[in-house]
PDB file of C-alpha atoms and ligand atoms in Angstrom:
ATOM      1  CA  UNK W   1      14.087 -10.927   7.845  1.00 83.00           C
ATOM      2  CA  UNK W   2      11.048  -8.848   6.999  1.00 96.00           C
ATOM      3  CA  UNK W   3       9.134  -8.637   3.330  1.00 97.00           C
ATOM      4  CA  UNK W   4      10.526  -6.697   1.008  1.00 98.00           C
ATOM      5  CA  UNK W   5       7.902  -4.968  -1.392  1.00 98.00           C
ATOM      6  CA  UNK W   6       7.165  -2.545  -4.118  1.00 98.00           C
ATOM      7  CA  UNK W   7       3.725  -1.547  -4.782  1.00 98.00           C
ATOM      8  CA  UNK W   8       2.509   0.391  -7.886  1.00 98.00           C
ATOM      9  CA  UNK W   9      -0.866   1.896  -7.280  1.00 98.00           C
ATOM     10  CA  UNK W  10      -2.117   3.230 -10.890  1.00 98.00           C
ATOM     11  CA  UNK W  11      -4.748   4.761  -9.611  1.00 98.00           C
ATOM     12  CA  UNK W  12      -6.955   5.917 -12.395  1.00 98.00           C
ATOM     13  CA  UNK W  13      -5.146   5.436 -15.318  1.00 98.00           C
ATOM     14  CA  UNK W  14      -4.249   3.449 -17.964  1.00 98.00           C
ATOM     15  CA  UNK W  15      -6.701   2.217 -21.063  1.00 98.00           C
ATOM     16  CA  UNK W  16      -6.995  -1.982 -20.849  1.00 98.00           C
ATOM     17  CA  UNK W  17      -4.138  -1.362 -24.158  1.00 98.00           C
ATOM     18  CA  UNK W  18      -1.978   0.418 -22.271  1.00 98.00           C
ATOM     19  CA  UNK W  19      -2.659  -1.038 -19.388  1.00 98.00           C
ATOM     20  CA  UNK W  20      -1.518  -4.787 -21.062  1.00 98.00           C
ATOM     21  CA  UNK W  21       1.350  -3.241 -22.328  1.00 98.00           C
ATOM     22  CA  UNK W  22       2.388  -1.942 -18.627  1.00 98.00           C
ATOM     23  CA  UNK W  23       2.181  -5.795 -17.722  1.00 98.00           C
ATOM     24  CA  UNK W  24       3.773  -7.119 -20.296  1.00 98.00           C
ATOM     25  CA  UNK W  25       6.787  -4.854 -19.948  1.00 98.00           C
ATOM     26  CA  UNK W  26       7.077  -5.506 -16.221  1.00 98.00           C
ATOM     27  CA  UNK W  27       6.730  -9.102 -16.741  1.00 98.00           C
ATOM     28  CA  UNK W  28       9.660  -8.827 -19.464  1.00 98.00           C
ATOM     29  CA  UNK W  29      11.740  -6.987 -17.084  1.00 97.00           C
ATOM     30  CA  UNK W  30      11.249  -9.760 -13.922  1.00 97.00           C
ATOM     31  CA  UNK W  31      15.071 -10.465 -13.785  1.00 96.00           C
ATOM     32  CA  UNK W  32      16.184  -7.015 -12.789  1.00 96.00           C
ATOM     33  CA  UNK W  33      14.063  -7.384  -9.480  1.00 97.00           C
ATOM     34  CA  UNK W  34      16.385  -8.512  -7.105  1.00 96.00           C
ATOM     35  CA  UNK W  35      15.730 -12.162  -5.144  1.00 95.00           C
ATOM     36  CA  UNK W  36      13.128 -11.484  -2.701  1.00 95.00           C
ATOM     37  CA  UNK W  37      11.536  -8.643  -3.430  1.00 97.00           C
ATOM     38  CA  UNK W  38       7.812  -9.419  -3.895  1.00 98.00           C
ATOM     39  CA  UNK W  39       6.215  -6.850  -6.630  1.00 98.00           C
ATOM     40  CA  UNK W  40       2.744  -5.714  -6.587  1.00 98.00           C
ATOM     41  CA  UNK W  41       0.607  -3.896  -9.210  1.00 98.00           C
ATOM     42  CA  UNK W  42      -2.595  -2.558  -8.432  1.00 98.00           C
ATOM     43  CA  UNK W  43      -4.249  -2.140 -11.209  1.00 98.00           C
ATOM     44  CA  UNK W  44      -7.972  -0.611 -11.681  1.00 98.00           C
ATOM     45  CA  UNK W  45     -10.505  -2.744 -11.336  1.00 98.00           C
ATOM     46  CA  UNK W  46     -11.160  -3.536 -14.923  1.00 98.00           C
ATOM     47  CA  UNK W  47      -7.983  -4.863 -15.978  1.00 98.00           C
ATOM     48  CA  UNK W  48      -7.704  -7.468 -13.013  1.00 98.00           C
ATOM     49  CA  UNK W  49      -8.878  -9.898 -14.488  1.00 98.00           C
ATOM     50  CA  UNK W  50      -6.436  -9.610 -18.153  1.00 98.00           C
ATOM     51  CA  UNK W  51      -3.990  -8.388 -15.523  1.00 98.00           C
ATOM     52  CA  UNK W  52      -4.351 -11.778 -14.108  1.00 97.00           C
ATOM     53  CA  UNK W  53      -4.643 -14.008 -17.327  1.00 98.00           C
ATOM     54  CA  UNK W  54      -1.109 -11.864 -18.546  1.00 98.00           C
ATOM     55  CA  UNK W  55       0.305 -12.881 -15.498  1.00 98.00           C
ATOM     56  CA  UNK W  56      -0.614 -16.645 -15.221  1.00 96.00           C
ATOM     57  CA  UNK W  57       0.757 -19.120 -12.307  1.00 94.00           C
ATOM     58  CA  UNK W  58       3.776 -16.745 -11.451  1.00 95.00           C
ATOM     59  CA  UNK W  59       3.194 -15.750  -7.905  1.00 92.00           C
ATOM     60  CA  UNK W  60       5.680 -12.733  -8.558  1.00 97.00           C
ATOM     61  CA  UNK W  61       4.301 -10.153  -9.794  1.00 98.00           C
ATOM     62  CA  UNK W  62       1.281 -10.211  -7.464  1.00 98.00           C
ATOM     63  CA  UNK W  63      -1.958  -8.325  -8.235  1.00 98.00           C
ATOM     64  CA  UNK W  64      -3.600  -5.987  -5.643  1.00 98.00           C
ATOM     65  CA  UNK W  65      -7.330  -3.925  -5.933  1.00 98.00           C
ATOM     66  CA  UNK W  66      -7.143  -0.558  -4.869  1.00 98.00           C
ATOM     67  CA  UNK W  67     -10.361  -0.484  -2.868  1.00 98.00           C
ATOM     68  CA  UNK W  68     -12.982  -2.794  -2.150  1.00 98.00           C
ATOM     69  CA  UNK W  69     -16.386  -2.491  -0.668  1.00 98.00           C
ATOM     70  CA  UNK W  70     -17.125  -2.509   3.423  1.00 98.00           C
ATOM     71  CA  UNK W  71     -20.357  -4.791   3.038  1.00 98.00           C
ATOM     72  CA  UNK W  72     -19.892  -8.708   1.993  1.00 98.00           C
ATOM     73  CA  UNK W  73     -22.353  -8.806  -1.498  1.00 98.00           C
ATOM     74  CA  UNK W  74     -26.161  -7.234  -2.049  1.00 98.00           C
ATOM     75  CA  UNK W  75     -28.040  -4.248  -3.514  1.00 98.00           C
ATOM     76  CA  UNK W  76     -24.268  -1.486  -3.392  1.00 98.00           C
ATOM     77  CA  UNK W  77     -24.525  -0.161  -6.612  1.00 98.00           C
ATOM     78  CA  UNK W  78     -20.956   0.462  -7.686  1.00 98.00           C
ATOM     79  CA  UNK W  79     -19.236  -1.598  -5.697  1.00 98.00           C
ATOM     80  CA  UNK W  80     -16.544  -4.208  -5.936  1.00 98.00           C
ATOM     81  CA  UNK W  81     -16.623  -6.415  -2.684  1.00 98.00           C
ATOM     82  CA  UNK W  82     -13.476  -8.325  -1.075  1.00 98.00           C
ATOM     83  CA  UNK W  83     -14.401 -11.783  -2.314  1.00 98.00           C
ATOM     84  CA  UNK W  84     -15.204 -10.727  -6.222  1.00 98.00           C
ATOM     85  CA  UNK W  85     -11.790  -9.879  -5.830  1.00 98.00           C
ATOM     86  CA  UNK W  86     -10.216 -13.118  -4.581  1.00 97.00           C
ATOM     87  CA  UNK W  87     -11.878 -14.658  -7.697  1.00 97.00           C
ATOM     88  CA  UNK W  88     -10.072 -13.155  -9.957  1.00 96.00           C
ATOM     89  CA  UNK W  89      -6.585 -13.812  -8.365  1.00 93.00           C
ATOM     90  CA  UNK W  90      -5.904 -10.748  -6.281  1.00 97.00           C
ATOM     91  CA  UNK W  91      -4.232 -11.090  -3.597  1.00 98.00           C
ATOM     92  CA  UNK W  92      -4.321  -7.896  -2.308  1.00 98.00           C
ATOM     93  CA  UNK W  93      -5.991  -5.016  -1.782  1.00 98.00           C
ATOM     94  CA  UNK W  94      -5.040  -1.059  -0.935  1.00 98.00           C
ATOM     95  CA  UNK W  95      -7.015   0.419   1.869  1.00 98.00           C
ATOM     96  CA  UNK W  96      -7.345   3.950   3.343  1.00 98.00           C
ATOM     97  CA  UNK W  97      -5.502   5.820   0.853  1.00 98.00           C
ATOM     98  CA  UNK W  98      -5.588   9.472   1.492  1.00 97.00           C
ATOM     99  CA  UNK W  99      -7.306   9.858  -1.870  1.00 97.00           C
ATOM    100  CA  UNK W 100      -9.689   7.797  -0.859  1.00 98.00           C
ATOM    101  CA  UNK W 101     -10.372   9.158   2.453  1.00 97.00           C
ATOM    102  CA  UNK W 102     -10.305  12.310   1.151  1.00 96.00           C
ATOM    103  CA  UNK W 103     -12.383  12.386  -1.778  1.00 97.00           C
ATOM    104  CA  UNK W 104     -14.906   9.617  -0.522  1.00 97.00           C
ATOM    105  CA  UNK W 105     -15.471  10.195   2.988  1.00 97.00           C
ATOM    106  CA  UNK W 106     -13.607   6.979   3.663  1.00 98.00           C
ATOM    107  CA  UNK W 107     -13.587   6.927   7.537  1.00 98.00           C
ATOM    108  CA  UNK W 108     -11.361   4.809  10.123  1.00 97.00           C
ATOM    109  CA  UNK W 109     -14.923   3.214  11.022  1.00 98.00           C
ATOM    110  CA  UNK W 110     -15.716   2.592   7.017  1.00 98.00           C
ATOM    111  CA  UNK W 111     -11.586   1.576   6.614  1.00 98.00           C
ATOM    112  CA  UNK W 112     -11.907  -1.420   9.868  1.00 98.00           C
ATOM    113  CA  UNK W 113     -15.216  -2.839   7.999  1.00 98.00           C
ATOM    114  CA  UNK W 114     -13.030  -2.948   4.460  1.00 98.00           C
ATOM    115  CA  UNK W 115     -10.020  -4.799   5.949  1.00 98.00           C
ATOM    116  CA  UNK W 116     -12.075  -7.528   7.782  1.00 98.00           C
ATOM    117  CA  UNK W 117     -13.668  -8.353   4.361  1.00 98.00           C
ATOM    118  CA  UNK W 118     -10.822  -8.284   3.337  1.00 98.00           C
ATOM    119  CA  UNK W 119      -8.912 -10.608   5.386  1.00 98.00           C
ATOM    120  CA  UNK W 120     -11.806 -12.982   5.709  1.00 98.00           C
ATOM    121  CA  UNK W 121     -11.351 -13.626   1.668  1.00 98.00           C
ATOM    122  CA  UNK W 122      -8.020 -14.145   2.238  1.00 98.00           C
ATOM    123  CA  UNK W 123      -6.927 -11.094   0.541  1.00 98.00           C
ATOM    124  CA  UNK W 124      -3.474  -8.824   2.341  1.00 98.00           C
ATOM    125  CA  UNK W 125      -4.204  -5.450   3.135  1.00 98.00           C
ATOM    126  CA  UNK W 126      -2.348  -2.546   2.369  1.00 98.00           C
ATOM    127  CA  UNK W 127      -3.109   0.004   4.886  1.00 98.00           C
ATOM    128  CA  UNK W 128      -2.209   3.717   4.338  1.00 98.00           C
ATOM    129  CA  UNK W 129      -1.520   5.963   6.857  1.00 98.00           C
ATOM    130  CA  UNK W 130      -0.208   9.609   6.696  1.00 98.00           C
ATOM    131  CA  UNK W 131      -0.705  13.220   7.945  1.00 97.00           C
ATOM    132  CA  UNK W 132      -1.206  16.104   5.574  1.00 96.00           C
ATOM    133  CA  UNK W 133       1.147  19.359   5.489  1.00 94.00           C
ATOM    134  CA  UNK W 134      -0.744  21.315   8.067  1.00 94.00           C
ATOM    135  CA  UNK W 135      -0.634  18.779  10.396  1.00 96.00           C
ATOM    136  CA  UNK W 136       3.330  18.090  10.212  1.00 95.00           C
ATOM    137  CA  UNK W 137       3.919  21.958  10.245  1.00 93.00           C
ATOM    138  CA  UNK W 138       2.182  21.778  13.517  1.00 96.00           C
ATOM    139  CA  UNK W 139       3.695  18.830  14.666  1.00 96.00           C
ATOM    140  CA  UNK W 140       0.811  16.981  14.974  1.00 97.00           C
ATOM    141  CA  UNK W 141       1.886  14.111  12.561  1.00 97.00           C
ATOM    142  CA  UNK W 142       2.764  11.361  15.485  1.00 98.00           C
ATOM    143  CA  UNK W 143      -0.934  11.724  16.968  1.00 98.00           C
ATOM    144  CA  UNK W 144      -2.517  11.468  13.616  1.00 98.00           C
ATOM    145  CA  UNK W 145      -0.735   8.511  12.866  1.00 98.00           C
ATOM    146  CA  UNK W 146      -1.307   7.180  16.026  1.00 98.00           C
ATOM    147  CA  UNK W 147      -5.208   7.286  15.759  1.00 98.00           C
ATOM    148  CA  UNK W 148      -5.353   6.146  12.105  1.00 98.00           C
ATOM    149  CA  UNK W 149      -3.383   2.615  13.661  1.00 98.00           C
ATOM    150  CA  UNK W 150      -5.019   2.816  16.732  1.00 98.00           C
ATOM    151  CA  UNK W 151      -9.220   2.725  14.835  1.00 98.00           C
ATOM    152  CA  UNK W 152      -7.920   0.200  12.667  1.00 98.00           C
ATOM    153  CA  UNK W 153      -5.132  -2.424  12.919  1.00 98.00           C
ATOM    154  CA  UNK W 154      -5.301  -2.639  16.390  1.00 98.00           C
ATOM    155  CA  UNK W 155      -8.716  -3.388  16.025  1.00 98.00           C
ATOM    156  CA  UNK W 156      -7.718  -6.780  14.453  1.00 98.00           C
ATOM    157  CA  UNK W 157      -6.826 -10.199  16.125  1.00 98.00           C
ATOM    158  CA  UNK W 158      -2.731 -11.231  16.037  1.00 98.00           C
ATOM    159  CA  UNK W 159      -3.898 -13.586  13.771  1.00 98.00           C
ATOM    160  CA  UNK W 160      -5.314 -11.124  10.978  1.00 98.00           C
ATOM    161  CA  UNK W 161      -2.997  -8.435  11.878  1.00 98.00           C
ATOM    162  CA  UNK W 162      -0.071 -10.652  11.057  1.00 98.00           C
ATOM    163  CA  UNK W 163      -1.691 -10.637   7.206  1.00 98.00           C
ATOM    164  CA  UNK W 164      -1.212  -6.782   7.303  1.00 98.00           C
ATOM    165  CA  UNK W 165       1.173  -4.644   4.994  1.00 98.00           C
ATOM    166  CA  UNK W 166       1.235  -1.112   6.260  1.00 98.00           C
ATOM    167  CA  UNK W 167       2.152   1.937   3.802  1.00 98.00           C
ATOM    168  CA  UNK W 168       3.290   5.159   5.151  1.00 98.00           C
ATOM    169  CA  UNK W 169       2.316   8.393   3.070  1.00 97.00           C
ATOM    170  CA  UNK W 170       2.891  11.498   4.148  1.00 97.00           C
ATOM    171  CA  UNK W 171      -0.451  13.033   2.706  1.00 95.00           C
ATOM    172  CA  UNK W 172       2.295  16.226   1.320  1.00 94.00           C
ATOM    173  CA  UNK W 173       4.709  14.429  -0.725  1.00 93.00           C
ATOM    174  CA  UNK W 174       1.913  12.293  -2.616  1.00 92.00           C
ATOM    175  CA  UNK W 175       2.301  13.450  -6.725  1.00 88.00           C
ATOM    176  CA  UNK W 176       3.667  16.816  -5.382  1.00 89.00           C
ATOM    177  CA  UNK W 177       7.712  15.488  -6.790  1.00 85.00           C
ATOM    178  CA  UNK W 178       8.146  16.673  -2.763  1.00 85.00           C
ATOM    179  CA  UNK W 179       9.541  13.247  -1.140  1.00 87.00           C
ATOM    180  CA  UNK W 180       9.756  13.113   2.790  1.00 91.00           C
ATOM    181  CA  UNK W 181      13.553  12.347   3.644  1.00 95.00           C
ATOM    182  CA  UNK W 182      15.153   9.448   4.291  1.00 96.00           C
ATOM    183  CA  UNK W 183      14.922  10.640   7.761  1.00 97.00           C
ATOM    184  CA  UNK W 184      11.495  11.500   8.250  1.00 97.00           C
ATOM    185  CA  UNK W 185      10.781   8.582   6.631  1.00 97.00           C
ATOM    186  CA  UNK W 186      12.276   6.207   8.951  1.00 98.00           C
ATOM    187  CA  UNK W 187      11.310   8.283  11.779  1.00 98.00           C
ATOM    188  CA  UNK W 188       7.633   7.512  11.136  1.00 98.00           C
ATOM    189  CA  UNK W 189       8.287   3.752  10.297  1.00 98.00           C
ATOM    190  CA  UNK W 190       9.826   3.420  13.257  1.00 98.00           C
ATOM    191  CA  UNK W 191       7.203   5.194  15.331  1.00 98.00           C
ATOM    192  CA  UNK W 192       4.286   2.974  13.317  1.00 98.00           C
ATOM    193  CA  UNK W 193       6.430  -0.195  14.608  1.00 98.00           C
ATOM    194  CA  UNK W 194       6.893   0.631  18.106  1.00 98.00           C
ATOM    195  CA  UNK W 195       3.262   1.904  18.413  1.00 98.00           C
ATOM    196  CA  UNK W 196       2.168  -1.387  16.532  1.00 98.00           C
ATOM    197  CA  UNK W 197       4.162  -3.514  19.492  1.00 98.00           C
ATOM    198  CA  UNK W 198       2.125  -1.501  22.208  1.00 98.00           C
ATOM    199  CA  UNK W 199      -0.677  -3.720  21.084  1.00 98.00           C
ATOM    200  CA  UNK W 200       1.019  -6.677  19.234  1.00 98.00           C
ATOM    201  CA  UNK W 201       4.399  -7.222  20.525  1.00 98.00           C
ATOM    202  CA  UNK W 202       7.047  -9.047  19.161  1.00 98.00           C
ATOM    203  CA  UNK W 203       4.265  -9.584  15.936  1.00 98.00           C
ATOM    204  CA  UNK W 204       4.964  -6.158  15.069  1.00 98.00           C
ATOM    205  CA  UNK W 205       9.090  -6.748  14.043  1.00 98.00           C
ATOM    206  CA  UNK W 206       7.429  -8.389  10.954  1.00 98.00           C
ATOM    207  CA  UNK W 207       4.766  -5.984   9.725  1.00 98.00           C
ATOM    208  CA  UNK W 208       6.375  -4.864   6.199  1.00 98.00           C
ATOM    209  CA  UNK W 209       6.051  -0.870   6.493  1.00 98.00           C
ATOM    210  CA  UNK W 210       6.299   0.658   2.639  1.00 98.00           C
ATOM    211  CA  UNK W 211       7.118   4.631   2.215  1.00 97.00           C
ATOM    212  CA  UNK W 212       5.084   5.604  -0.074  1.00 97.00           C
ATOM    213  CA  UNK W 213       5.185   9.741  -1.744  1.00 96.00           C
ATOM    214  CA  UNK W 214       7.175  10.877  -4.974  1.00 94.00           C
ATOM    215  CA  UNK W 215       9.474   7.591  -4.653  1.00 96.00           C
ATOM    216  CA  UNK W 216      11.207   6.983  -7.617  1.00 96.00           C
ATOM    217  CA  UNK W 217      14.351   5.681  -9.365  1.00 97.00           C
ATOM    218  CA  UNK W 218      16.704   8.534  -7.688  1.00 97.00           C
ATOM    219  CA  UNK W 219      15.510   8.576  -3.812  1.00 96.00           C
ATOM    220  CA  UNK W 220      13.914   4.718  -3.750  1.00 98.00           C
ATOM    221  CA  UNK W 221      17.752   3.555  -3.149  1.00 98.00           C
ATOM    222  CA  UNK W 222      18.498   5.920  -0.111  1.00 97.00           C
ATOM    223  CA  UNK W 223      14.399   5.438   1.204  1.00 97.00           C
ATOM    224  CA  UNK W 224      15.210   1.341   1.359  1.00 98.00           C
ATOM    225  CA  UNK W 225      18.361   1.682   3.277  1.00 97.00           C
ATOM    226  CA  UNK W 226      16.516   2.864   6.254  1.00 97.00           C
ATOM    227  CA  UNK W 227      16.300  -0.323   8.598  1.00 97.00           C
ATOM    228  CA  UNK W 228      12.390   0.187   8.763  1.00 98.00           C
ATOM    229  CA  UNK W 229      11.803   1.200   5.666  1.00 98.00           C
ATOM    230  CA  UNK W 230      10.868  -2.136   4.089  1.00 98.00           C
ATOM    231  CA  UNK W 231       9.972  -0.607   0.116  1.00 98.00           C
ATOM    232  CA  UNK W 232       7.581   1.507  -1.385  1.00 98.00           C
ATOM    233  CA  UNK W 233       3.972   2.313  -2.395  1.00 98.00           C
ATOM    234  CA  UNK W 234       4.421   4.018  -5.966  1.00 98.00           C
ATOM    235  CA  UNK W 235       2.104   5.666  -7.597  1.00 97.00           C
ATOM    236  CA  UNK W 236       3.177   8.005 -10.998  1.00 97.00           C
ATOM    237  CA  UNK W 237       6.564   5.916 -11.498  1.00 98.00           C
ATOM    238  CA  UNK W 238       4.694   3.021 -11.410  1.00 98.00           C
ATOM    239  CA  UNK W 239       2.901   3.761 -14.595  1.00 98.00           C
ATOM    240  CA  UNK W 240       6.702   3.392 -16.275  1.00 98.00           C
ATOM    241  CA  UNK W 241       7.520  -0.188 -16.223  1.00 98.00           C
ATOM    242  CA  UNK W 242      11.392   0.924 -16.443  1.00 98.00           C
ATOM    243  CA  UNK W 243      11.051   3.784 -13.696  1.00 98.00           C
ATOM    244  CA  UNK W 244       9.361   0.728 -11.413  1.00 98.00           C
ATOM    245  CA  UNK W 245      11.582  -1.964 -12.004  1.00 98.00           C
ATOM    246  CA  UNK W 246      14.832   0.351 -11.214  1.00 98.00           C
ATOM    247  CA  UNK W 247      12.854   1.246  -8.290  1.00 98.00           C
ATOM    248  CA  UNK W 248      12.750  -2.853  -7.141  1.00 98.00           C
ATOM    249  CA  UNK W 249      16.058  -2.744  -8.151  1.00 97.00           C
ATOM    250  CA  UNK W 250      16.946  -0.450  -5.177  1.00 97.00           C
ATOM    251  CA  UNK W 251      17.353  -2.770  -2.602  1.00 94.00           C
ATOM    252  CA  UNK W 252      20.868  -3.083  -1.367  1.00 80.00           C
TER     253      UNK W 252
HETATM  254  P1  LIG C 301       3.087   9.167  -5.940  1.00 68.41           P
HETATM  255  O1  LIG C 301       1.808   8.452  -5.261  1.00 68.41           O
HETATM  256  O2  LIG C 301       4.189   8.135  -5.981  1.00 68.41           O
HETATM  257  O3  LIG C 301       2.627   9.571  -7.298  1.00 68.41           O
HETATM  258  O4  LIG C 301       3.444  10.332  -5.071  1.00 68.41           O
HETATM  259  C1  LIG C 301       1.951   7.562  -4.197  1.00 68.41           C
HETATM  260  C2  LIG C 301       0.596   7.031  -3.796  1.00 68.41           C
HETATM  261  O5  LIG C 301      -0.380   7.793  -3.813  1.00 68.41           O
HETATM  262  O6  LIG C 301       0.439   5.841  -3.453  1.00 68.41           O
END
């Protein structure tokens, strides 16, 4: 049986008030997440740590950072680093979103640095991967995925790798209300797995493998019965605590 997960990335929103609030409703509605289904909000840095008081000694929600810095502490202006995190009772962290690879020049190189700070502060990666439109329309979506695992996770010993949560987002479908399929989706996650065995073997049946693009209440039901589709990484319905907890609630 592999993890089940849903992720809300907030990305650059939210107030510290509103923000609370957002906890405090999705702590309030804990019971309609079904029995092992681990949730995780990534919240911006600055409410981590109220995120984390709010949230006290239940291990469920979990908190996750949506970046953290590829160097260990020092003169980085800016920059939150993997074990400033782990201090303030995050447990995880988001790596190599497109936005961030995107808008910040985040590299494969840059992404392998971040996770093995990461890991080594005991914090579980969330690893995105995904192709943008031009590179589906020309079919070159399987080789881009391939690469982005290949610089990265498969980098990492079986023992870190095994620590790894890996989050599948079609660059196109990410705030555009344009989801991939069910289909596509599990085409992908299945790909990511078997490619993942190539170097890990049998270590790769357990890697949880989230869909993450424009899931929300309506599609997140038909996304999580694909049998690799193992939940989502949400980003606008997460900022609803009702939109994300029916999403949870979509497991079968
Ligand atoms: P979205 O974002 O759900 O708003 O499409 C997903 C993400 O960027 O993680």
């Amino acid at each position: 049986m592999r993890e089940k997960i849903v992720a809300g990335n907030w990305k650059m929103n939210t107030t510290i008030g509103e923000g609370k609030k957002l906890i405090e409703d999705i702590l309030s509605g804990m019971d309609r997440v079904p029995a092992g289904v681990t949730l995780i909000t990534a919240t911006p840095f600055t409410h981590l740590c109220p995120a984390a008081h709010l949230i006290g000694d239940r291990r469920n929600p979990a908190l996750a950072a949506q970046n953290c810095a590829n160097r260990e502490s020092g003169a980085f202006t800016g920059e939150v680093s993997a074990s400033m995190l782990a201090s303030v009772s995050c447990r995880y962290v988001i790596l190599g979103h497109s936005e961030r690879r995107e808008y910040y020049g985040e590299t494969n190189e840059i992404l392998l640095e971040k996770i093995k700070l990461a890991l080594a502060h005991s914090l579980r990666p969330i690893f995105c991967v995904g192709e943008v439109l031009q590179e589906r329309e020309t079919n070159m979506h399987f080789q881009v995925v391939s690469s982005q695992l290949r610089e990265v996770l498969c980098q990492l010993d079986p023992e870190d790798f095994k620590k790894v949560i890996v989050a599948y987002e079609p660059v196109w479908a990410i705030g555009t209300g344009k989801t991939a399929t069910s289909e596509q989706a599990q085409e992908m996650h299945a790909f990511i797995r078997a490619f993942l065995a190539g170097t890990f073997g049998e270590l790769a049946q357990s890697t949880p493998i989230l869909y993450g693009g424009s899931c929300k209440p309506s599609n997140a039901a038909e996304l999580f019965s694909r049998p690799d589709v193992d939940g989502g990484l949400i980003g606008g319905a997460s900022l609803k605590a009702d939109d994300f907890l029916a999403i949870a609630g979509s497991f079968a």
